[in-house]
Amino acid sequence: MNNNFKVHRNINKDVNNILSFITPNSVGIEIGVWAGDTSEKFINRGVKHLHLVDSWSVETYLTQKNPEKGSNENFLNIMSKHAKSAKAEHVQEFFNDLYDFVHSRYKKFPEVTIHRKLSAEFFKDFTEKVDWVYVDGAHSYDECLEDLIASLSVIKPSGWLIGDDYEWELTKGKPGVTKAVNEFVQTHNLKLVRSGERQYVIGV
């Protein structure tokens, strides 16, 4: 691990509004981990097991069907505030350090399993049923919709599909997420509930 690594701790306080759905002794999945700050909130709820899923890979963003940052160049420029430069290889170095940070942070937690892979790859291999999934991975319409559909297949009856960045009235969310969530609940005849400023909850 890079001992000089410093991570921007993007702590999402809005997550506090959905913690009541993360019940003690539950098993859950977090899609999109970054530095693991939301993960800590879930662990502190007394979960039985938590699966952390993130690719920590620049390629994940550079190969999106509809880049959530508008273009690959824009994404790399945004990431340059974390990396040495806007070059893809330097952004990947940052992601490698970020993964090492999370691994070091949770390697002694027996209730945590870290899956460094794309969410699509994770769901393809995952055969368990869980109580809830928290979706905060890719924010483009296509990738978010794929995460929602895949999550539905692994959640137990009466479980919860929860996520971040929904654009409720008078709030600033992500258009791709909002479009994906709206289409998903309509297609599957599910109820969408607001919780907090940008959090959404869907009962399964």
PDB file of C-alpha atoms in Angstrom:
ATOM      1  CA  MET A   1       0.000   0.000   0.000  1.00  0.00           C
ATOM      2  CA  ASN A   2       1.194   3.511  -0.826  1.00  0.00           C
ATOM      3  CA  ASN A   3       1.980   5.036   2.575  1.00  0.00           C
ATOM      4  CA  ASN A   4       1.672   8.546   1.106  1.00  0.00           C
ATOM      5  CA  PHE A   5      -1.805   7.886  -0.235  1.00  0.00           C
ATOM      6  CA  LYS A   6      -4.455  10.395   0.769  1.00  0.00           C
ATOM      7  CA  VAL A   7      -8.074   9.767  -0.137  1.00  0.00           C
ATOM      8  CA  HIS A   8     -10.843  12.296  -0.542  1.00  0.00           C
ATOM      9  CA  ARG A   9     -13.362  11.038   2.027  1.00  0.00           C
ATOM     10  CA  ASN A  10     -16.646  11.717   0.298  1.00  0.00           C
ATOM     11  CA  ILE A  11     -18.826  10.849   3.311  1.00  0.00           C
ATOM     12  CA  ASN A  12     -22.487  10.668   2.339  1.00  0.00           C
ATOM     13  CA  LYS A  13     -24.486  11.831   5.364  1.00  0.00           C
ATOM     14  CA  ASP A  14     -27.743  11.266   3.461  1.00  0.00           C
ATOM     15  CA  VAL A  15     -27.164   7.525   3.892  1.00  0.00           C
ATOM     16  CA  ASN A  16     -28.160   7.936   7.543  1.00  0.00           C
ATOM     17  CA  ASN A  17     -31.761   8.202   6.342  1.00  0.00           C
ATOM     18  CA  ILE A  18     -31.869   4.592   5.107  1.00  0.00           C
ATOM     19  CA  LEU A  19     -29.983   2.874   7.930  1.00  0.00           C
ATOM     20  CA  SER A  20     -33.214   1.650   9.541  1.00  0.00           C
ATOM     21  CA  PHE A  21     -33.564  -0.733   6.579  1.00  0.00           C
ATOM     22  CA  ILE A  22     -30.136  -2.225   7.334  1.00  0.00           C
ATOM     23  CA  THR A  23     -31.194  -4.476  10.170  1.00  0.00           C
ATOM     24  CA  PRO A  24     -28.936  -6.349  12.616  1.00  0.00           C
ATOM     25  CA  ASN A  25     -27.942  -9.865  11.468  1.00  0.00           C
ATOM     26  CA  SER A  26     -28.951  -9.094   7.881  1.00  0.00           C
ATOM     27  CA  VAL A  27     -26.868  -9.983   4.830  1.00  0.00           C
ATOM     28  CA  GLY A  28     -26.396  -7.258   2.262  1.00  0.00           C
ATOM     29  CA  ILE A  29     -24.501  -6.091  -0.801  1.00  0.00           C
ATOM     30  CA  GLU A  30     -23.040  -2.648  -1.426  1.00  0.00           C
ATOM     31  CA  ILE A  31     -22.500  -1.839  -5.109  1.00  0.00           C
ATOM     32  CA  GLY A  32     -19.993   1.004  -5.418  1.00  0.00           C
ATOM     33  CA  VAL A  33     -17.689   1.359  -2.431  1.00  0.00           C
ATOM     34  CA  TRP A  34     -15.113   4.121  -3.101  1.00  0.00           C
ATOM     35  CA  ALA A  35     -13.262   4.444   0.249  1.00  0.00           C
ATOM     36  CA  GLY A  36     -15.695   2.374   2.313  1.00  0.00           C
ATOM     37  CA  ASP A  37     -17.250   5.106   4.461  1.00  0.00           C
ATOM     38  CA  THR A  38     -20.843   4.021   3.778  1.00  0.00           C
ATOM     39  CA  SER A  39     -19.690   0.455   4.368  1.00  0.00           C
ATOM     40  CA  GLU A  40     -18.694   1.414   7.902  1.00  0.00           C
ATOM     41  CA  LYS A  41     -22.207   2.683   8.584  1.00  0.00           C
ATOM     42  CA  PHE A  42     -23.636  -0.646   7.408  1.00  0.00           C
ATOM     43  CA  ILE A  43     -21.189  -2.656   9.529  1.00  0.00           C
ATOM     44  CA  ASN A  44     -22.068  -0.595  12.594  1.00  0.00           C
ATOM     45  CA  ARG A  45     -25.690  -1.687  12.148  1.00  0.00           C
ATOM     46  CA  GLY A  46     -24.581  -5.168  13.179  1.00  0.00           C
ATOM     47  CA  VAL A  47     -24.923  -6.937   9.846  1.00  0.00           C
ATOM     48  CA  LYS A  48     -24.216 -10.645   9.654  1.00  0.00           C
ATOM     49  CA  HIS A  49     -22.327 -10.269   6.393  1.00  0.00           C
ATOM     50  CA  LEU A  50     -21.581  -7.481   3.939  1.00  0.00           C
ATOM     51  CA  HIS A  51     -20.402  -7.949   0.364  1.00  0.00           C
ATOM     52  CA  LEU A  52     -18.484  -4.935  -0.966  1.00  0.00           C
ATOM     53  CA  VAL A  53     -18.464  -4.759  -4.762  1.00  0.00           C
ATOM     54  CA  ASP A  54     -16.348  -2.306  -6.752  1.00  0.00           C
ATOM     55  CA  SER A  55     -13.974  -2.684  -9.679  1.00  0.00           C
ATOM     56  CA  TRP A  56     -11.705   0.186  -8.613  1.00  0.00           C
ATOM     57  CA  SER A  57     -10.846   0.384 -12.306  1.00  0.00           C
ATOM     58  CA  VAL A  58     -10.548   3.277 -14.726  1.00  0.00           C
ATOM     59  CA  GLU A  59     -11.728   0.970 -17.525  1.00  0.00           C
ATOM     60  CA  THR A  60     -15.129   0.727 -15.868  1.00  0.00           C
ATOM     61  CA  TYR A  61     -15.694   4.381 -16.651  1.00  0.00           C
ATOM     62  CA  LEU A  62     -13.908   4.529 -20.000  1.00  0.00           C
ATOM     63  CA  THR A  63     -16.051   1.722 -21.437  1.00  0.00           C
ATOM     64  CA  GLN A  64     -19.482   2.970 -20.339  1.00  0.00           C
ATOM     65  CA  LYS A  65     -22.136   3.006 -23.064  1.00  0.00           C
ATOM     66  CA  ASN A  66     -23.166   6.517 -22.070  1.00  0.00           C
ATOM     67  CA  PRO A  67     -20.392   8.090 -19.950  1.00  0.00           C
ATOM     68  CA  GLU A  68     -21.888   9.559 -16.793  1.00  0.00           C
ATOM     69  CA  LYS A  69     -19.389  12.425 -16.879  1.00  0.00           C
ATOM     70  CA  GLY A  70     -20.260  13.323 -20.477  1.00  0.00           C
ATOM     71  CA  SER A  71     -17.010  12.107 -22.017  1.00  0.00           C
ATOM     72  CA  ASN A  72     -13.943  10.090 -21.098  1.00  0.00           C
ATOM     73  CA  GLU A  73     -11.806  13.210 -21.284  1.00  0.00           C
ATOM     74  CA  ASN A  74     -14.059  14.998 -18.818  1.00  0.00           C
ATOM     75  CA  PHE A  75     -13.966  12.032 -16.452  1.00  0.00           C
ATOM     76  CA  LEU A  76     -10.167  11.877 -16.512  1.00  0.00           C
ATOM     77  CA  ASN A  77      -9.924  15.610 -15.908  1.00  0.00           C
ATOM     78  CA  ILE A  78     -12.239  15.318 -12.889  1.00  0.00           C
ATOM     79  CA  MET A  79     -10.192  12.416 -11.525  1.00  0.00           C
ATOM     80  CA  SER A  80      -6.953  14.361 -11.923  1.00  0.00           C
ATOM     81  CA  LYS A  81      -7.674  16.070  -8.586  1.00  0.00           C
ATOM     82  CA  HIS A  82      -7.061  12.653  -6.991  1.00  0.00           C
ATOM     83  CA  ALA A  83      -4.392  11.251  -9.333  1.00  0.00           C
ATOM     84  CA  LYS A  84      -0.980  12.507 -10.476  1.00  0.00           C
ATOM     85  CA  SER A  85      -2.492  13.665 -13.748  1.00  0.00           C
ATOM     86  CA  ALA A  86      -5.435  13.141 -16.100  1.00  0.00           C
ATOM     87  CA  LYS A  87      -3.665  10.230 -17.798  1.00  0.00           C
ATOM     88  CA  ALA A  88      -5.586   6.957 -17.571  1.00  0.00           C
ATOM     89  CA  GLU A  89      -2.608   5.096 -16.112  1.00  0.00           C
ATOM     90  CA  HIS A  90      -2.302   7.638 -13.287  1.00  0.00           C
ATOM     91  CA  VAL A  91      -6.005   7.444 -12.533  1.00  0.00           C
ATOM     92  CA  GLN A  92      -5.648   3.658 -12.382  1.00  0.00           C
ATOM     93  CA  GLU A  93      -2.792   4.042  -9.914  1.00  0.00           C
ATOM     94  CA  PHE A  94      -5.154   6.070  -7.741  1.00  0.00           C
ATOM     95  CA  PHE A  95      -7.822   3.368  -7.940  1.00  0.00           C
ATOM     96  CA  ASN A  96      -5.251   0.726  -7.000  1.00  0.00           C
ATOM     97  CA  ASP A  97      -4.292   2.766  -3.930  1.00  0.00           C
ATOM     98  CA  LEU A  98      -7.953   3.277  -3.099  1.00  0.00           C
ATOM     99  CA  TYR A  99      -8.578  -0.479  -3.235  1.00  0.00           C
ATOM    100  CA  ASP A 100      -5.538  -1.095  -1.017  1.00  0.00           C
ATOM    101  CA  PHE A 101      -6.941   1.455   1.432  1.00  0.00           C
ATOM    102  CA  VAL A 102     -10.295  -0.329   1.621  1.00  0.00           C
ATOM    103  CA  HIS A 103      -8.680  -3.759   1.831  1.00  0.00           C
ATOM    104  CA  SER A 104      -6.468  -2.617   4.711  1.00  0.00           C
ATOM    105  CA  ARG A 105      -9.452  -0.994   6.405  1.00  0.00           C
ATOM    106  CA  TYR A 106     -11.653  -4.113   6.405  1.00  0.00           C
ATOM    107  CA  LYS A 107      -9.328  -7.109   6.112  1.00  0.00           C
ATOM    108  CA  LYS A 108      -9.767  -7.897   9.816  1.00  0.00           C
ATOM    109  CA  PHE A 109     -13.568  -7.865   9.642  1.00  0.00           C
ATOM    110  CA  PRO A 110     -14.783 -11.473   9.230  1.00  0.00           C
ATOM    111  CA  GLU A 111     -18.247 -10.237   8.284  1.00  0.00           C
ATOM    112  CA  VAL A 112     -16.906  -8.382   5.226  1.00  0.00           C
ATOM    113  CA  THR A 113     -16.034  -9.835   1.824  1.00  0.00           C
ATOM    114  CA  ILE A 114     -14.485  -7.536  -0.785  1.00  0.00           C
ATOM    115  CA  HIS A 115     -15.161  -8.327  -4.439  1.00  0.00           C
ATOM    116  CA  ARG A 116     -12.915  -6.359  -6.777  1.00  0.00           C
ATOM    117  CA  LYS A 117     -14.856  -6.802  -9.988  1.00  0.00           C
ATOM    118  CA  LEU A 118     -17.550  -5.250 -12.128  1.00  0.00           C
ATOM    119  CA  SER A 119     -21.010  -5.568 -10.624  1.00  0.00           C
ATOM    120  CA  ALA A 120     -22.141  -7.529 -13.709  1.00  0.00           C
ATOM    121  CA  GLU A 121     -19.362 -10.064 -13.120  1.00  0.00           C
ATOM    122  CA  PHE A 122     -20.204 -10.258  -9.424  1.00  0.00           C
ATOM    123  CA  PHE A 123     -23.896 -10.985  -9.999  1.00  0.00           C
ATOM    124  CA  LYS A 124     -23.063 -13.559 -12.669  1.00  0.00           C
ATOM    125  CA  ASP A 125     -21.168 -15.635 -10.095  1.00  0.00           C
ATOM    126  CA  PHE A 126     -23.214 -14.843  -6.979  1.00  0.00           C
ATOM    127  CA  THR A 127     -25.650 -17.604  -5.966  1.00  0.00           C
ATOM    128  CA  GLU A 128     -26.804 -16.510  -2.498  1.00  0.00           C
ATOM    129  CA  LYS A 129     -29.957 -14.656  -1.457  1.00  0.00           C
ATOM    130  CA  VAL A 130     -29.598 -11.495   0.602  1.00  0.00           C
ATOM    131  CA  ASP A 131     -31.813  -9.210   2.658  1.00  0.00           C
ATOM    132  CA  TRP A 132     -30.892  -5.992   0.883  1.00  0.00           C
ATOM    133  CA  VAL A 133     -28.749  -4.395  -1.809  1.00  0.00           C
ATOM    134  CA  TYR A 134     -27.486  -0.818  -1.772  1.00  0.00           C
ATOM    135  CA  VAL A 135     -26.841   0.476  -5.294  1.00  0.00           C
ATOM    136  CA  ASP A 136     -24.382   3.349  -5.678  1.00  0.00           C
ATOM    137  CA  GLY A 137     -22.152   2.185  -8.513  1.00  0.00           C
ATOM    138  CA  ALA A 138     -22.175   3.538 -12.047  1.00  0.00           C
ATOM    139  CA  HIS A 139     -24.593   6.429 -12.432  1.00  0.00           C
ATOM    140  CA  SER A 140     -25.292   6.142 -16.145  1.00  0.00           C
ATOM    141  CA  TYR A 141     -28.756   4.942 -17.170  1.00  0.00           C
ATOM    142  CA  ASP A 142     -27.641   1.645 -18.743  1.00  0.00           C
ATOM    143  CA  GLU A 143     -25.325   0.519 -15.965  1.00  0.00           C
ATOM    144  CA  CYS A 144     -27.670   1.589 -13.174  1.00  0.00           C
ATOM    145  CA  LEU A 145     -30.589  -0.263 -14.742  1.00  0.00           C
ATOM    146  CA  GLU A 146     -28.438  -3.380 -15.104  1.00  0.00           C
ATOM    147  CA  ASP A 147     -27.499  -3.164 -11.410  1.00  0.00           C
ATOM    148  CA  LEU A 148     -31.149  -2.812 -10.390  1.00  0.00           C
ATOM    149  CA  ILE A 149     -32.292  -5.784 -12.454  1.00  0.00           C
ATOM    150  CA  ALA A 150     -29.434  -7.971 -11.224  1.00  0.00           C
ATOM    151  CA  SER A 151     -30.032  -6.921  -7.611  1.00  0.00           C
ATOM    152  CA  LEU A 152     -33.681  -7.920  -7.798  1.00  0.00           C
ATOM    153  CA  SER A 153     -32.673 -11.483  -8.644  1.00  0.00           C
ATOM    154  CA  VAL A 154     -30.719 -11.973  -5.403  1.00  0.00           C
ATOM    155  CA  ILE A 155     -32.951 -10.245  -2.838  1.00  0.00           C
ATOM    156  CA  LYS A 156     -35.178 -12.364  -0.608  1.00  0.00           C
ATOM    157  CA  PRO A 157     -38.936 -11.765  -0.572  1.00  0.00           C
ATOM    158  CA  SER A 158     -39.773  -8.781   1.665  1.00  0.00           C
ATOM    159  CA  GLY A 159     -36.219  -7.500   1.221  1.00  0.00           C
ATOM    160  CA  TRP A 160     -35.051  -4.043   0.196  1.00  0.00           C
ATOM    161  CA  LEU A 161     -33.446  -2.531  -2.860  1.00  0.00           C
ATOM    162  CA  ILE A 162     -31.942   0.784  -1.791  1.00  0.00           C
ATOM    163  CA  GLY A 163     -29.894   3.362  -3.619  1.00  0.00           C
ATOM    164  CA  ASP A 164     -28.427   6.832  -3.864  1.00  0.00           C
ATOM    165  CA  ASP A 165     -28.589   9.814  -6.245  1.00  0.00           C
ATOM    166  CA  TYR A 166     -32.284   9.768  -7.162  1.00  0.00           C
ATOM    167  CA  GLU A 167     -33.487  13.188  -8.252  1.00  0.00           C
ATOM    168  CA  TRP A 168     -36.514  13.884  -6.069  1.00  0.00           C
ATOM    169  CA  GLU A 169     -38.402  17.149  -6.415  1.00  0.00           C
ATOM    170  CA  LEU A 170     -36.216  20.147  -5.528  1.00  0.00           C
ATOM    171  CA  THR A 171     -33.130  17.956  -5.076  1.00  0.00           C
ATOM    172  CA  LYS A 172     -30.045  17.427  -7.195  1.00  0.00           C
ATOM    173  CA  GLY A 173     -29.608  13.801  -8.190  1.00  0.00           C
ATOM    174  CA  LYS A 174     -28.242  11.976 -11.216  1.00  0.00           C
ATOM    175  CA  PRO A 175     -30.456  11.947 -14.358  1.00  0.00           C
ATOM    176  CA  GLY A 176     -29.256   8.500 -15.423  1.00  0.00           C
ATOM    177  CA  VAL A 177     -30.071   7.004 -12.031  1.00  0.00           C
ATOM    178  CA  THR A 178     -33.473   8.670 -11.897  1.00  0.00           C
ATOM    179  CA  LYS A 179     -34.441   7.452 -15.361  1.00  0.00           C
ATOM    180  CA  ALA A 180     -33.270   3.906 -14.597  1.00  0.00           C
ATOM    181  CA  VAL A 181     -35.102   3.731 -11.263  1.00  0.00           C
ATOM    182  CA  ASN A 182     -38.344   5.073 -12.734  1.00  0.00           C
ATOM    183  CA  GLU A 183     -38.282   2.563 -15.578  1.00  0.00           C
ATOM    184  CA  PHE A 184     -37.350  -0.273 -13.222  1.00  0.00           C
ATOM    185  CA  VAL A 185     -40.200   0.244 -10.742  1.00  0.00           C
ATOM    186  CA  GLN A 186     -42.715   0.700 -13.543  1.00  0.00           C
ATOM    187  CA  THR A 187     -41.607  -2.448 -15.368  1.00  0.00           C
ATOM    188  CA  HIS A 188     -41.643  -4.593 -12.231  1.00  0.00           C
ATOM    189  CA  ASN A 189     -44.686  -2.951 -10.624  1.00  0.00           C
ATOM    190  CA  LEU A 190     -42.797  -1.991  -7.476  1.00  0.00           C
ATOM    191  CA  LYS A 191     -43.276   0.915  -5.088  1.00  0.00           C
ATOM    192  CA  LEU A 192     -40.674   3.652  -4.884  1.00  0.00           C
ATOM    193  CA  VAL A 193     -40.271   5.481  -1.557  1.00  0.00           C
ATOM    194  CA  ARG A 194     -38.216   8.549  -0.761  1.00  0.00           C
ATOM    195  CA  SER A 195     -35.883   8.462   2.230  1.00  0.00           C
ATOM    196  CA  GLY A 196     -33.758  11.530   2.800  1.00  0.00           C
ATOM    197  CA  GLU A 197     -32.578  13.954   0.150  1.00  0.00           C
ATOM    198  CA  ARG A 198     -31.411  11.591  -2.608  1.00  0.00           C
ATOM    199  CA  GLN A 199     -31.966   8.111  -1.206  1.00  0.00           C
ATOM    200  CA  TYR A 200     -34.617   5.758  -2.574  1.00  0.00           C
ATOM    201  CA  VAL A 201     -36.070   2.545  -1.183  1.00  0.00           C
ATOM    202  CA  ILE A 202     -37.887  -0.164  -3.125  1.00  0.00           C
ATOM    203  CA  GLY A 203     -39.644  -2.993  -1.314  1.00  0.00           C
ATOM    204  CA  VAL A 204     -39.259  -6.363  -3.010  1.00  0.00           C
TER     205      VAL A 204
END
